[in-house]
Short mmCIF file of C-alpha atoms in Angstrom, two decimals:
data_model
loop_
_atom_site.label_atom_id
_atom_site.label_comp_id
_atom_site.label_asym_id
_atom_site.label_seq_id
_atom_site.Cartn_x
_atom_site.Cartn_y
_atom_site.Cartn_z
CA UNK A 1 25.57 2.68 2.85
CA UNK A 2 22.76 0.34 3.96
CA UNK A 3 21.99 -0.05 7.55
CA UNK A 4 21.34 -3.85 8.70
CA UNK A 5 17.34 -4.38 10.42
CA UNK A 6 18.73 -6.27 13.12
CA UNK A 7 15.87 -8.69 14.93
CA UNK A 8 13.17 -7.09 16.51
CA UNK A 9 14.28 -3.31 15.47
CA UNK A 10 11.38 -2.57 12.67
CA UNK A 11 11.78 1.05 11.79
CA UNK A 12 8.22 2.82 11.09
CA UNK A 13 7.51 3.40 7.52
CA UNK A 14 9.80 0.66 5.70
CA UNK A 15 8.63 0.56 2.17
CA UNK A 16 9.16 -3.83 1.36
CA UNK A 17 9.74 -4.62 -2.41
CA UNK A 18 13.50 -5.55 -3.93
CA UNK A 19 14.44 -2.36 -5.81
CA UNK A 20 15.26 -4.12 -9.19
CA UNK A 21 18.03 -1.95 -10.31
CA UNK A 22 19.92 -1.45 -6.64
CA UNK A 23 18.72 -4.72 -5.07
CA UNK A 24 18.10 -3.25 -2.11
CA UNK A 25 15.17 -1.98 0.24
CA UNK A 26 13.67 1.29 1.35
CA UNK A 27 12.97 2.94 4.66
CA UNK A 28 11.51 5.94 5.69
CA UNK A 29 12.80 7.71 8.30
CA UNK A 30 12.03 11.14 9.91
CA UNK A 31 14.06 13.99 9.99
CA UNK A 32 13.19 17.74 12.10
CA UNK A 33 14.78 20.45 10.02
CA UNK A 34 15.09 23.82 10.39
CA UNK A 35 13.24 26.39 7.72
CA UNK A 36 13.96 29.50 9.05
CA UNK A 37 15.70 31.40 11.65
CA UNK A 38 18.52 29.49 14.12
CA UNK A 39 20.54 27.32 12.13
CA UNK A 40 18.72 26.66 8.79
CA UNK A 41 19.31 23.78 7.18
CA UNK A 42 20.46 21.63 10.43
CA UNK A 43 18.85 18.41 10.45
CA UNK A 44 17.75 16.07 13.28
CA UNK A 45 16.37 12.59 13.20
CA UNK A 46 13.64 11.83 15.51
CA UNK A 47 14.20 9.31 18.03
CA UNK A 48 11.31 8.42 20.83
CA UNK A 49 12.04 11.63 22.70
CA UNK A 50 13.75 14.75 21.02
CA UNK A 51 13.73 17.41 23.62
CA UNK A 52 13.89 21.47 21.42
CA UNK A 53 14.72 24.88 23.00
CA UNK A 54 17.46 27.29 23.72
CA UNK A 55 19.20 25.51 26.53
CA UNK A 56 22.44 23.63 25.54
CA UNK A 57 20.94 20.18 27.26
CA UNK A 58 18.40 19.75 24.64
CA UNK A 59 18.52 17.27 21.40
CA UNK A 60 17.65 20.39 19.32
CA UNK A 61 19.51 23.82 20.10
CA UNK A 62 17.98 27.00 18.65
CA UNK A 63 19.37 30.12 20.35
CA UNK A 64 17.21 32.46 19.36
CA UNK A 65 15.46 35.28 21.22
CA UNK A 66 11.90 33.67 20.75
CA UNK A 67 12.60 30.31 21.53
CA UNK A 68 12.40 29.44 25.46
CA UNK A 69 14.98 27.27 27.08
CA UNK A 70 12.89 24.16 27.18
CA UNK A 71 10.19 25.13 24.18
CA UNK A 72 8.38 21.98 23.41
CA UNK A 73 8.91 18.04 22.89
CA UNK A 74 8.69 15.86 19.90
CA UNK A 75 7.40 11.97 21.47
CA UNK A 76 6.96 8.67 19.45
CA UNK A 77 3.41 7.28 20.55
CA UNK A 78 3.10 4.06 19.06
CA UNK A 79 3.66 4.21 15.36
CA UNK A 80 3.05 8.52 15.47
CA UNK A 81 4.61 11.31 16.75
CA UNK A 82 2.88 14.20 18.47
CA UNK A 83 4.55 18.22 19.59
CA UNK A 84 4.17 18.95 22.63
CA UNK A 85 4.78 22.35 24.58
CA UNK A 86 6.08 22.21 27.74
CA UNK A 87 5.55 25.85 29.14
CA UNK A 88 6.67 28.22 26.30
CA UNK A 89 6.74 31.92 26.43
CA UNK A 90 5.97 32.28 22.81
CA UNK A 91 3.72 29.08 22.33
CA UNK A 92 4.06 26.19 20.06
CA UNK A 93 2.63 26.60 16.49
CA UNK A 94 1.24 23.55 14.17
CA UNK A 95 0.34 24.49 10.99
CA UNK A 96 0.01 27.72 11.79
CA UNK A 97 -2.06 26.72 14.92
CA UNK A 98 -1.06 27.24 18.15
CA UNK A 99 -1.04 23.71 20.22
CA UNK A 100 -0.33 22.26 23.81
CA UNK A 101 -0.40 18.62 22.15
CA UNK A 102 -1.15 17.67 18.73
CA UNK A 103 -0.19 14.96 16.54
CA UNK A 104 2.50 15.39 13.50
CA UNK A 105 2.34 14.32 10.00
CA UNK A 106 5.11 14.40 7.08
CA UNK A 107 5.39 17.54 6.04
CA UNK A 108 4.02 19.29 9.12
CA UNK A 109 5.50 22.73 9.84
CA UNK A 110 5.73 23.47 13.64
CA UNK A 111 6.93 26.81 14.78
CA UNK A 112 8.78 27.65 17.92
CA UNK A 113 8.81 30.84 18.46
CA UNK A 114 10.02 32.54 14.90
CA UNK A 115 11.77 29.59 14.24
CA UNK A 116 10.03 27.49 11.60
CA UNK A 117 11.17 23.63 11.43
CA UNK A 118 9.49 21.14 9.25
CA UNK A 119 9.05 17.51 9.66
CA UNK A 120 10.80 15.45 6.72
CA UNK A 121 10.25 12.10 5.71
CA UNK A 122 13.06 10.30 3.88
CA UNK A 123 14.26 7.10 2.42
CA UNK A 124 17.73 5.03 3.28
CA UNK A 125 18.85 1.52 2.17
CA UNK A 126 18.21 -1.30 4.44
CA UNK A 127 19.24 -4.50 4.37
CA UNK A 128 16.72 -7.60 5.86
CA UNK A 129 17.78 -11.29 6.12
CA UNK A 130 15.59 -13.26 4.11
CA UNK A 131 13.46 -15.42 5.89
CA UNK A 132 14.33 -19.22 5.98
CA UNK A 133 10.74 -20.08 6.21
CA UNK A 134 9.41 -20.16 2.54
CA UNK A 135 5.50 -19.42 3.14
CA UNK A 136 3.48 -17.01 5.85
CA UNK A 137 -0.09 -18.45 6.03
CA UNK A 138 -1.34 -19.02 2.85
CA UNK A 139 1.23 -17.18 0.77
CA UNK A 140 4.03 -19.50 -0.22
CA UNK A 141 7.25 -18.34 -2.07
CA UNK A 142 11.15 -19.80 -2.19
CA UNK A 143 11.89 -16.22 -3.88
CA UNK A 144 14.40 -14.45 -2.26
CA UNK A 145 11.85 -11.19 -2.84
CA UNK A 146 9.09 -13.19 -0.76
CA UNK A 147 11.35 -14.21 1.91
CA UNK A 148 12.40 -10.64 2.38
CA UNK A 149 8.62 -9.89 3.19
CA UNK A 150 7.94 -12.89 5.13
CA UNK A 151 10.98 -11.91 7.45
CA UNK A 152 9.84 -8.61 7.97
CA UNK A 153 5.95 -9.71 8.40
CA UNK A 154 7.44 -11.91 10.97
CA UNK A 155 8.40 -8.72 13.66
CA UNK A 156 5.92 -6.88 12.26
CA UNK A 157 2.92 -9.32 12.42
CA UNK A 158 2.37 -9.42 16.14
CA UNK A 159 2.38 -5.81 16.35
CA UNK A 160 -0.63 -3.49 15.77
CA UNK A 161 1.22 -1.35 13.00
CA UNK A 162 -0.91 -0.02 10.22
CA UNK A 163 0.66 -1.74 6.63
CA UNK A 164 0.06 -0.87 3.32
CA UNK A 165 -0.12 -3.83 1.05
CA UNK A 166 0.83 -2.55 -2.81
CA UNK A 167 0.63 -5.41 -5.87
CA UNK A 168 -1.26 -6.08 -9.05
CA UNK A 169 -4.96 -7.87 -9.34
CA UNK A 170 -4.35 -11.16 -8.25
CA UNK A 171 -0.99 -10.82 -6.29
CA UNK A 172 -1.90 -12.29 -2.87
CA UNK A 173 -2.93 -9.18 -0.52
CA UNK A 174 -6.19 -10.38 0.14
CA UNK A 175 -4.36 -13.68 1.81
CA UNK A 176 -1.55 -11.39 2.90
CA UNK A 177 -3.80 -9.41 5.10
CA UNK A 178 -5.48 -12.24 6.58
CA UNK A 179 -2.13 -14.28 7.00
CA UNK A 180 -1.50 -10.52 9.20
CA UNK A 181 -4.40 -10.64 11.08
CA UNK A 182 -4.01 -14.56 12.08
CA UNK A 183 -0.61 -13.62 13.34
CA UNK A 184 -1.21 -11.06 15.68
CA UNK A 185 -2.53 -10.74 19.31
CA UNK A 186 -5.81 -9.75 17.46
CA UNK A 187 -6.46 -13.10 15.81
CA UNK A 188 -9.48 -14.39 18.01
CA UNK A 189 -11.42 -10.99 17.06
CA UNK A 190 -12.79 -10.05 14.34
CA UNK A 191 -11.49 -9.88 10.54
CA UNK A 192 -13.82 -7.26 8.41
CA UNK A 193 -13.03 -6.48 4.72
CA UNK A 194 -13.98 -4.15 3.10
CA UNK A 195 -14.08 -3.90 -0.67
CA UNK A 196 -13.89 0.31 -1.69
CA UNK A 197 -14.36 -0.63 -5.14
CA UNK A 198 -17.55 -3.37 -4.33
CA UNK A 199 -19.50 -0.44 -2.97
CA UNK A 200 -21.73 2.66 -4.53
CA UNK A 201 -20.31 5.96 -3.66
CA UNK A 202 -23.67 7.13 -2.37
CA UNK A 203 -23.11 4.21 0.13
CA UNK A 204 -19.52 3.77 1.57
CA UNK A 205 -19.79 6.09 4.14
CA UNK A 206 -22.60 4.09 5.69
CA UNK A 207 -20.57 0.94 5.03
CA UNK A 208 -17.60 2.13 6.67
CA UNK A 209 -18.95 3.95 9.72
CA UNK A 210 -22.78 2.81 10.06
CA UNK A 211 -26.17 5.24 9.92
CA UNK A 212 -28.88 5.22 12.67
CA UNK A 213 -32.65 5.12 11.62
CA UNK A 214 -33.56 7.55 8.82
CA UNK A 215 -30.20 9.27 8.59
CA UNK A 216 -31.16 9.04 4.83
CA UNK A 217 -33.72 7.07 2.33
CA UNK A 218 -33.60 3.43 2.62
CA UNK A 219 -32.24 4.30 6.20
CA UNK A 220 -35.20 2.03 7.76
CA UNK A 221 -33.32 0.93 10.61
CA UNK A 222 -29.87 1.34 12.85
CA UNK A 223 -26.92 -0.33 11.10
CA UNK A 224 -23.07 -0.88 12.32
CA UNK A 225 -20.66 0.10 10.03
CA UNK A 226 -17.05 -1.96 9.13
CA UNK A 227 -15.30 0.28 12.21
CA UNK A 228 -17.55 -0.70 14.41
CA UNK A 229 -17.74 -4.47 13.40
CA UNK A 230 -13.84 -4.85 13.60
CA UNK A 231 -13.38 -3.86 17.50
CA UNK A 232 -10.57 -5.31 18.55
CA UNK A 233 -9.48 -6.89 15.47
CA UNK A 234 -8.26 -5.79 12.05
CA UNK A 235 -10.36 -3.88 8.99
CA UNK A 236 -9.01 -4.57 6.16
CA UNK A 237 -9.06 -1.79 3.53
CA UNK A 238 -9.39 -3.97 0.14
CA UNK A 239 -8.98 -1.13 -3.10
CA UNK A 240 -8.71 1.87 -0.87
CA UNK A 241 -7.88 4.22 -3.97
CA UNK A 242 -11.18 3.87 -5.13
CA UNK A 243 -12.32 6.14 -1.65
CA UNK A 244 -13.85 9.23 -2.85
CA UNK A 245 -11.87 12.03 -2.15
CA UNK A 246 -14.38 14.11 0.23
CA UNK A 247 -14.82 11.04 2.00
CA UNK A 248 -11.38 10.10 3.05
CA UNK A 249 -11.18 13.04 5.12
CA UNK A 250 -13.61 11.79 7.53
CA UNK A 251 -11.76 8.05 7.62
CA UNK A 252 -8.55 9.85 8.37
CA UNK A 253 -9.88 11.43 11.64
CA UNK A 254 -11.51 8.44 12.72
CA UNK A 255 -7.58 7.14 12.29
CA UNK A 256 -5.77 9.85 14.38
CA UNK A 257 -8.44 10.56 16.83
CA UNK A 258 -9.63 6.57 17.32
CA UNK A 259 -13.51 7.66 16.95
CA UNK A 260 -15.81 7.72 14.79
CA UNK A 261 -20.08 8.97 14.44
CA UNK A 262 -22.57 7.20 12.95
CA UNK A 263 -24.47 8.57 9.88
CA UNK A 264 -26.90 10.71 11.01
CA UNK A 265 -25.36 10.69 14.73
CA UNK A 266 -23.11 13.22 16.56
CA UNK A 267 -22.51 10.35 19.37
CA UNK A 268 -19.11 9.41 19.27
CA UNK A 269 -18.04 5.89 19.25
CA UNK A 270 -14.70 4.78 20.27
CA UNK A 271 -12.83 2.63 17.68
CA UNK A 272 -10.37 0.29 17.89
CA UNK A 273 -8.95 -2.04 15.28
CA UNK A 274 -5.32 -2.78 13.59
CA UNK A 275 -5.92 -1.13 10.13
CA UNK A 276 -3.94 -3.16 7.16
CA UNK A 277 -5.46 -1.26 3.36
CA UNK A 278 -4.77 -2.50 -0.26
CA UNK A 279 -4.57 -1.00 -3.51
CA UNK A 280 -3.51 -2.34 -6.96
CA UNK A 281 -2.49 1.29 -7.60
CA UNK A 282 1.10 2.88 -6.73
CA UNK A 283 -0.86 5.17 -4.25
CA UNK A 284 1.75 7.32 -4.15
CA UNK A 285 1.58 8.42 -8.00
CA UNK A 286 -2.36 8.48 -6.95
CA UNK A 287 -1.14 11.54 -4.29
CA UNK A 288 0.91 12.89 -7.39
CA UNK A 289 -1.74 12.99 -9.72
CA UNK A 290 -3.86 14.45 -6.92
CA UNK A 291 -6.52 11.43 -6.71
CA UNK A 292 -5.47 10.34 -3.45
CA UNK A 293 -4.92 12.99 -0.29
CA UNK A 294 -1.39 12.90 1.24
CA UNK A 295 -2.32 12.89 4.82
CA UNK A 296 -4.29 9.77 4.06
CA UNK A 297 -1.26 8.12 2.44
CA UNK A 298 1.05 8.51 5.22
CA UNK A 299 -1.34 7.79 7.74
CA UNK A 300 -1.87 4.34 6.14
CA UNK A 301 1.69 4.10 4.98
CA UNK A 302 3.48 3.27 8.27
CA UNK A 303 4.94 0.01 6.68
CA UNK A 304 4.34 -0.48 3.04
CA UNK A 305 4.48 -4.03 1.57
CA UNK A 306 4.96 -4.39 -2.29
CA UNK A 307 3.80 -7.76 -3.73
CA UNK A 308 5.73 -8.49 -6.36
CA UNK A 309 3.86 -9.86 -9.95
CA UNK A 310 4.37 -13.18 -10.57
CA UNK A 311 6.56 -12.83 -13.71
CA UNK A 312 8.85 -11.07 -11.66
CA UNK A 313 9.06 -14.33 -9.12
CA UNK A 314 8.97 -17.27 -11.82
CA UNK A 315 10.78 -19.85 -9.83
CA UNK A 316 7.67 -19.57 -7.12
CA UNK A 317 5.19 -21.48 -9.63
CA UNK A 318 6.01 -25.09 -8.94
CA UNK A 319 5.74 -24.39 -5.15
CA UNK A 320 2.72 -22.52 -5.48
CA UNK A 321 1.34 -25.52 -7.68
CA UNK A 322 1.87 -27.97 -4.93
CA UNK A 323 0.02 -25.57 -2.28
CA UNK A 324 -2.44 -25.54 -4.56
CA UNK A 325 -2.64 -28.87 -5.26
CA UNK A 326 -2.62 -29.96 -1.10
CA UNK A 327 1.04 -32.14 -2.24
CA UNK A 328 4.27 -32.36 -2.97
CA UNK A 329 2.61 -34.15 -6.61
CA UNK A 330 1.01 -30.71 -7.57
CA UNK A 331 3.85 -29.82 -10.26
CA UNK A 332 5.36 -33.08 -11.19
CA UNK A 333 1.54 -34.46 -12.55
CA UNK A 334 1.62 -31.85 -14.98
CA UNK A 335 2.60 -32.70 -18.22
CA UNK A 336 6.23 -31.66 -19.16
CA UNK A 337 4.62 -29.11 -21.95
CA UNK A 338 2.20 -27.61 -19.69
CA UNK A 339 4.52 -26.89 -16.96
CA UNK A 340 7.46 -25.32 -19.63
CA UNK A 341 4.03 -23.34 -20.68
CA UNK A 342 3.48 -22.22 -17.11
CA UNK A 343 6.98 -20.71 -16.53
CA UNK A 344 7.12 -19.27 -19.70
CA UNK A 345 3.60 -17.83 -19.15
CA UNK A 346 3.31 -13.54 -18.09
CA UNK A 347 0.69 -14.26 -15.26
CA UNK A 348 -1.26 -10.97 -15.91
CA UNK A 349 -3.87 -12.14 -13.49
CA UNK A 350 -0.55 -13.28 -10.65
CA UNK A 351 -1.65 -16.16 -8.61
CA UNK A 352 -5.31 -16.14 -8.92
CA UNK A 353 -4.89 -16.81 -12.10
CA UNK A 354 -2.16 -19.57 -11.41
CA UNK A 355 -4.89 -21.18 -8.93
CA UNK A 356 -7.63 -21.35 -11.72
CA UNK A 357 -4.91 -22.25 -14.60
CA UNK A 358 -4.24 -25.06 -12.04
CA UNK A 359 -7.89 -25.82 -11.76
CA UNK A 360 -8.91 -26.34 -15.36
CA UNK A 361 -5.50 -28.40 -15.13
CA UNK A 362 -7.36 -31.21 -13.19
CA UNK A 363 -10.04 -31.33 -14.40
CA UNK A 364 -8.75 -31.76 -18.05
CA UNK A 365 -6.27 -34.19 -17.10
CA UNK A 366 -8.93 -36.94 -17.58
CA UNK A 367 -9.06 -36.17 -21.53
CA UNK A 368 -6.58 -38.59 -23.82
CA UNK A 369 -3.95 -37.11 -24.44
CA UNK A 370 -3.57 -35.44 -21.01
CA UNK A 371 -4.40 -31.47 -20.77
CA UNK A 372 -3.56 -29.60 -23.41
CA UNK A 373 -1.63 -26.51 -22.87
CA UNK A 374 -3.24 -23.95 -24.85
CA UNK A 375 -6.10 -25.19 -23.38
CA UNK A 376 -5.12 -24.80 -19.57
CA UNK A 377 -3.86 -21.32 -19.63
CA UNK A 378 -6.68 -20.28 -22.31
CA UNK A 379 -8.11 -17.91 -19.12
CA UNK A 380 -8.65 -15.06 -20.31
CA UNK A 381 -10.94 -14.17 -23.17
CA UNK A 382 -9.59 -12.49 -26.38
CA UNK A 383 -6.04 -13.75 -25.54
CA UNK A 384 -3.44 -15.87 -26.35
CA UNK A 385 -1.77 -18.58 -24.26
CA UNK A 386 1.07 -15.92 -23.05
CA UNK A 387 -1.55 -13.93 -21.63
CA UNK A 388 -1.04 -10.47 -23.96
CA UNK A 389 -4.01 -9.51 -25.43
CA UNK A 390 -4.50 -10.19 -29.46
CA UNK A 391 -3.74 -6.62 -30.54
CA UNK A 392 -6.96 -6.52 -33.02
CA UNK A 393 -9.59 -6.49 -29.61
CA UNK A 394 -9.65 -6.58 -26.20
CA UNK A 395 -12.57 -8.85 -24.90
CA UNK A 396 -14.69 -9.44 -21.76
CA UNK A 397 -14.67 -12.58 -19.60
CA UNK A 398 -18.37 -13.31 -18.62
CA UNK A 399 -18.14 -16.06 -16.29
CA UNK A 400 -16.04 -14.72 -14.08
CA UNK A 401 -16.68 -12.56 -10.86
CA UNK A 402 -17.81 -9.16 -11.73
CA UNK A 403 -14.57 -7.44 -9.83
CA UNK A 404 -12.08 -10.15 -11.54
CA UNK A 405 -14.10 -10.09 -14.78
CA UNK A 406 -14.06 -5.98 -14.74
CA UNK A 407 -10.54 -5.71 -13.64
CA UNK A 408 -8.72 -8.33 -15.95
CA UNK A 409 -10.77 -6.04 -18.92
CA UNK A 410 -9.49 -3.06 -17.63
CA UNK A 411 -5.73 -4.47 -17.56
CA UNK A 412 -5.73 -6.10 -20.57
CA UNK A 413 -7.10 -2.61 -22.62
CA UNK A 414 -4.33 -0.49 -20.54
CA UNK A 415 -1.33 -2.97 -22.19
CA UNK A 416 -2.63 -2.81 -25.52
CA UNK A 417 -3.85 0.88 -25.22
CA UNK A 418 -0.09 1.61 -24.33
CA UNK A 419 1.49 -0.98 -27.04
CA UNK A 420 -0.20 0.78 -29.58
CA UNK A 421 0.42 4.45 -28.15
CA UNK A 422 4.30 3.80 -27.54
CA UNK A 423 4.32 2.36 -31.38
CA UNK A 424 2.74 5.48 -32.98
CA UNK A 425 5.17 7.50 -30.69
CA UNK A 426 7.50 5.37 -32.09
CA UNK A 427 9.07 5.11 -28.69
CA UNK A 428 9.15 8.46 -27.77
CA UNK A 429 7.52 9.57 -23.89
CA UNK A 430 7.28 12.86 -24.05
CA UNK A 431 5.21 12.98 -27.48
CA UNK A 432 3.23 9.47 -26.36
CA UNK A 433 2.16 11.33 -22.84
CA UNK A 434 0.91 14.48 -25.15
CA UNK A 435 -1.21 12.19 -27.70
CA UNK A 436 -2.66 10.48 -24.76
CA UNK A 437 -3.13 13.95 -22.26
CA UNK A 438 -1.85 12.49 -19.85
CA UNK A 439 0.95 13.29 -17.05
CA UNK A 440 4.56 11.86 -18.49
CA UNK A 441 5.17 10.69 -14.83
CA UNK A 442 2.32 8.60 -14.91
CA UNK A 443 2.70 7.18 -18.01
CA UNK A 444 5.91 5.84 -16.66
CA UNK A 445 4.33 3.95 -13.59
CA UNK A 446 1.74 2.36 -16.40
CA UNK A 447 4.75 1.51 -18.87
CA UNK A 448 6.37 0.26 -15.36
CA UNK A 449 3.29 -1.76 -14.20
CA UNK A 450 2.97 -3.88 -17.42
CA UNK A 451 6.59 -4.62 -17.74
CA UNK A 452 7.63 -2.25 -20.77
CA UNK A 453 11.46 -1.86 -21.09
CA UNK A 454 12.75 1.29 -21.16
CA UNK A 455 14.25 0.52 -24.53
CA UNK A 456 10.48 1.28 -25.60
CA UNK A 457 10.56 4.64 -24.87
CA UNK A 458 12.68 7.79 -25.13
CA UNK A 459 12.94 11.38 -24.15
CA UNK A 460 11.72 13.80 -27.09
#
């Protein structure tokens, strides 16, 4: 049964994004159960205070010989929980350290005397209102899917909870984060983006947290890093899967503990800024296929906002035209062929590429005849006006941005890459995933990203 997200109550961890087959929403909750010893298997959901020990006054009741009568405390501090032991006999055990405070993280194991409990995270239905406004800053959308985000961005907006902002190339989270960050108490500070994928390996580190005077070569002088730059504001985490892996450690204890050092420093420097981070990636099949660390996700996952394409949101495109266009006139002055093109049209590249189908619009409109359809949504090179690639190449656009440029190349060889590997399989997943050594799970989230029906593929 789905629980209704009244006003104001936004539950930590809501994963936003109509679930196409149930039509409803996700959100995580967190659960204490007990592992071993006392009553295994009894389950407790964490509220702001959930009091454990062997005393029949607390939340969570363990009589067992090693467990004190008031053992330790489980408190909600801001968007986190931490353990706390209040005066054990036995001690209080995180991760198989012992602790007097610590914070928790899904999956954590905390042991109270010989009693092992785990912390759980889990998903339940919720239902959210739609919004009856039909745009949040600079993202516009009459879909009920967009409204559903707009109405939670709404409670959530104000707030200083971390979000995680999912959605193809192109989908709006570079305008969603910004819409965030102009909607909260933080909006006079600053607003720092990083791009993960814009910058070398060898120098992200230095991006992200700054490097005093030859902390390496090239080092010639002291330079503030993105943390440092966003006090009191947001940082904005544009492409965060493309984070090395040994250096996304060091970002998530500058998270939890709120500080951060400088390359080439051991001075710590207090940091303070609403993080909101962005991938095109499902991040979580990026923790699957082990690309991505866990504690990372979940420390960045506190509310997770999925975009949706724009072929999934169709009836968007004439209100999007007229943003675009400053005017209610932005749709209706397009030819009748063009605009049946435009909602027919697969939007690989979502809205951006809307904006500059839309641009070539105007400025063709000038030629007799009017603008000619092909013409207009003739973006990408190599492809045809419905925005699949030809099937005999997959080509580069060169006058494009390099990120756009690389990442519309990248997209377009993935589809055909997987047309043609789901047609020698003739349809089959099992045997497509072995021809192309790759994990069957994530061969699903790729057929799932560029829209393949499951009547392509079958079990063998």
């Amino acid at each position: 049964m789905s629980n209704e997200l009244s006003k104001g109550a936004v539950p930590s961890g809501t994963v936003i994004g109509v679930q196409r087959r149930t039509g409803e929403l996700r959100q995580q909750r967190m659960r204490l159960v007990v592992e071993r010893n006392g009553p295994v298997g009894k389950t407790l959901e964490l509220g702001n205070l959930i009091k454990v020990g062997k005393a029949p006054d607390n939340d969570l009741c363990i009589e067992h010989p090693t467990v004190s009568r008031y053992h330790c405390e489980l408190r909600r501090d801001g968007e986190r929980y931490l353990v706390a032991d209040v005066g054990s006999t036995n001690g209080t055990f995180l991760d198989g350290a012992q602790v007097r405070e610590a914070y928790l993280r899904p999956g954590a194991l905390i042991e109270v005397g010989d009693v092992l409990l785990r912390l759980q995270s889990e998903q339940a239905a919720v239902t959210i209102a739609p919004s009856v406004r039909e745009s949040f800053g600079a993202l516009v959308g009459q879909s009920q899917a967009m409204r559903e985000i707009f109405a939670l961005l709404e409670r959530i907006a104000p707030t200083d909870a971390t979000l995680l902002l999912i959605g193809e190339t192109g989908s709006g989270k570079g305008a969603l984060a910004r819409a965030i960050h102009e909607q909260s108490s933080r909006a006079r500070k600053p607003f720092v983006l990083v791009d993960c994928s814009a910058v070398s390996p060898s120098l992200i580190e230095s991006e992200l947290f700054g490097h005093e005077r030859g902390a390496f070569t090239g080092a010639v002088a002291q330079r503030q890093g993105s943390l440092e730059a966003a006090s009191g504001g947001t940082l904005f985490l544009d492409e965060v899967d493309d984070l090395a892996l040994d250096l996304q450690p060091k970002l998530l204890r500058a998270l939890e503990e709120r500080v951060f050092q400088r390359v080439g420093s051991s001075q710590p420097i207090p940091f303070d800024a609403r993080i909101v981070a962005a991938s095109k990636k499902d991040l979580w099949t990026e923790v699957a296929e082990k690309h991505f660390r866990e504690d990372l996700f979940f420390r960045l996952s506190v509310f997770t906002v999925k975009l949706p394409a724009l072929r999934e949101r169709r009836e968007d495109i004439p209100a999007l035209a007229d943003a675009f266009a400053g005017g209610p006139e932005g749709w209706k002055s397009l030819p009748a062929e063009v605009r049946d093109r435009f909602l027919a049209h697969a939007w690989p590249g979502n809205v951006r590429e809307l904006r500059n189908a839309l641009e070539r619009a105007r400025h063709l409109s000038g030629l007799p005849g009017g603008a000619p359809a092909a013409a207009v949504l003739e973006a990408r090179s190599g492809q045809g006006p419905a925005g699949g690639a030809r099937g005999d190449m997959v080509s580069a656009s060169y006058d494009r941005p390099f990120k756009d440029a690389k990442e519309s190349l990248l997209s377009a060889f993935e589809k055909e890459y997987l047309r043609r590997l789901i047609a020698r399989a003739q349809g089959n997943i099992a045997k497509a995933a072995r021809e192309a050594d790759i994990d069957r799970k994530y061969l699903y989230s790729l057929l799932r990203k560029y829209g393949f029906s499951e009547g392509q593929g079958g079990e063998g």
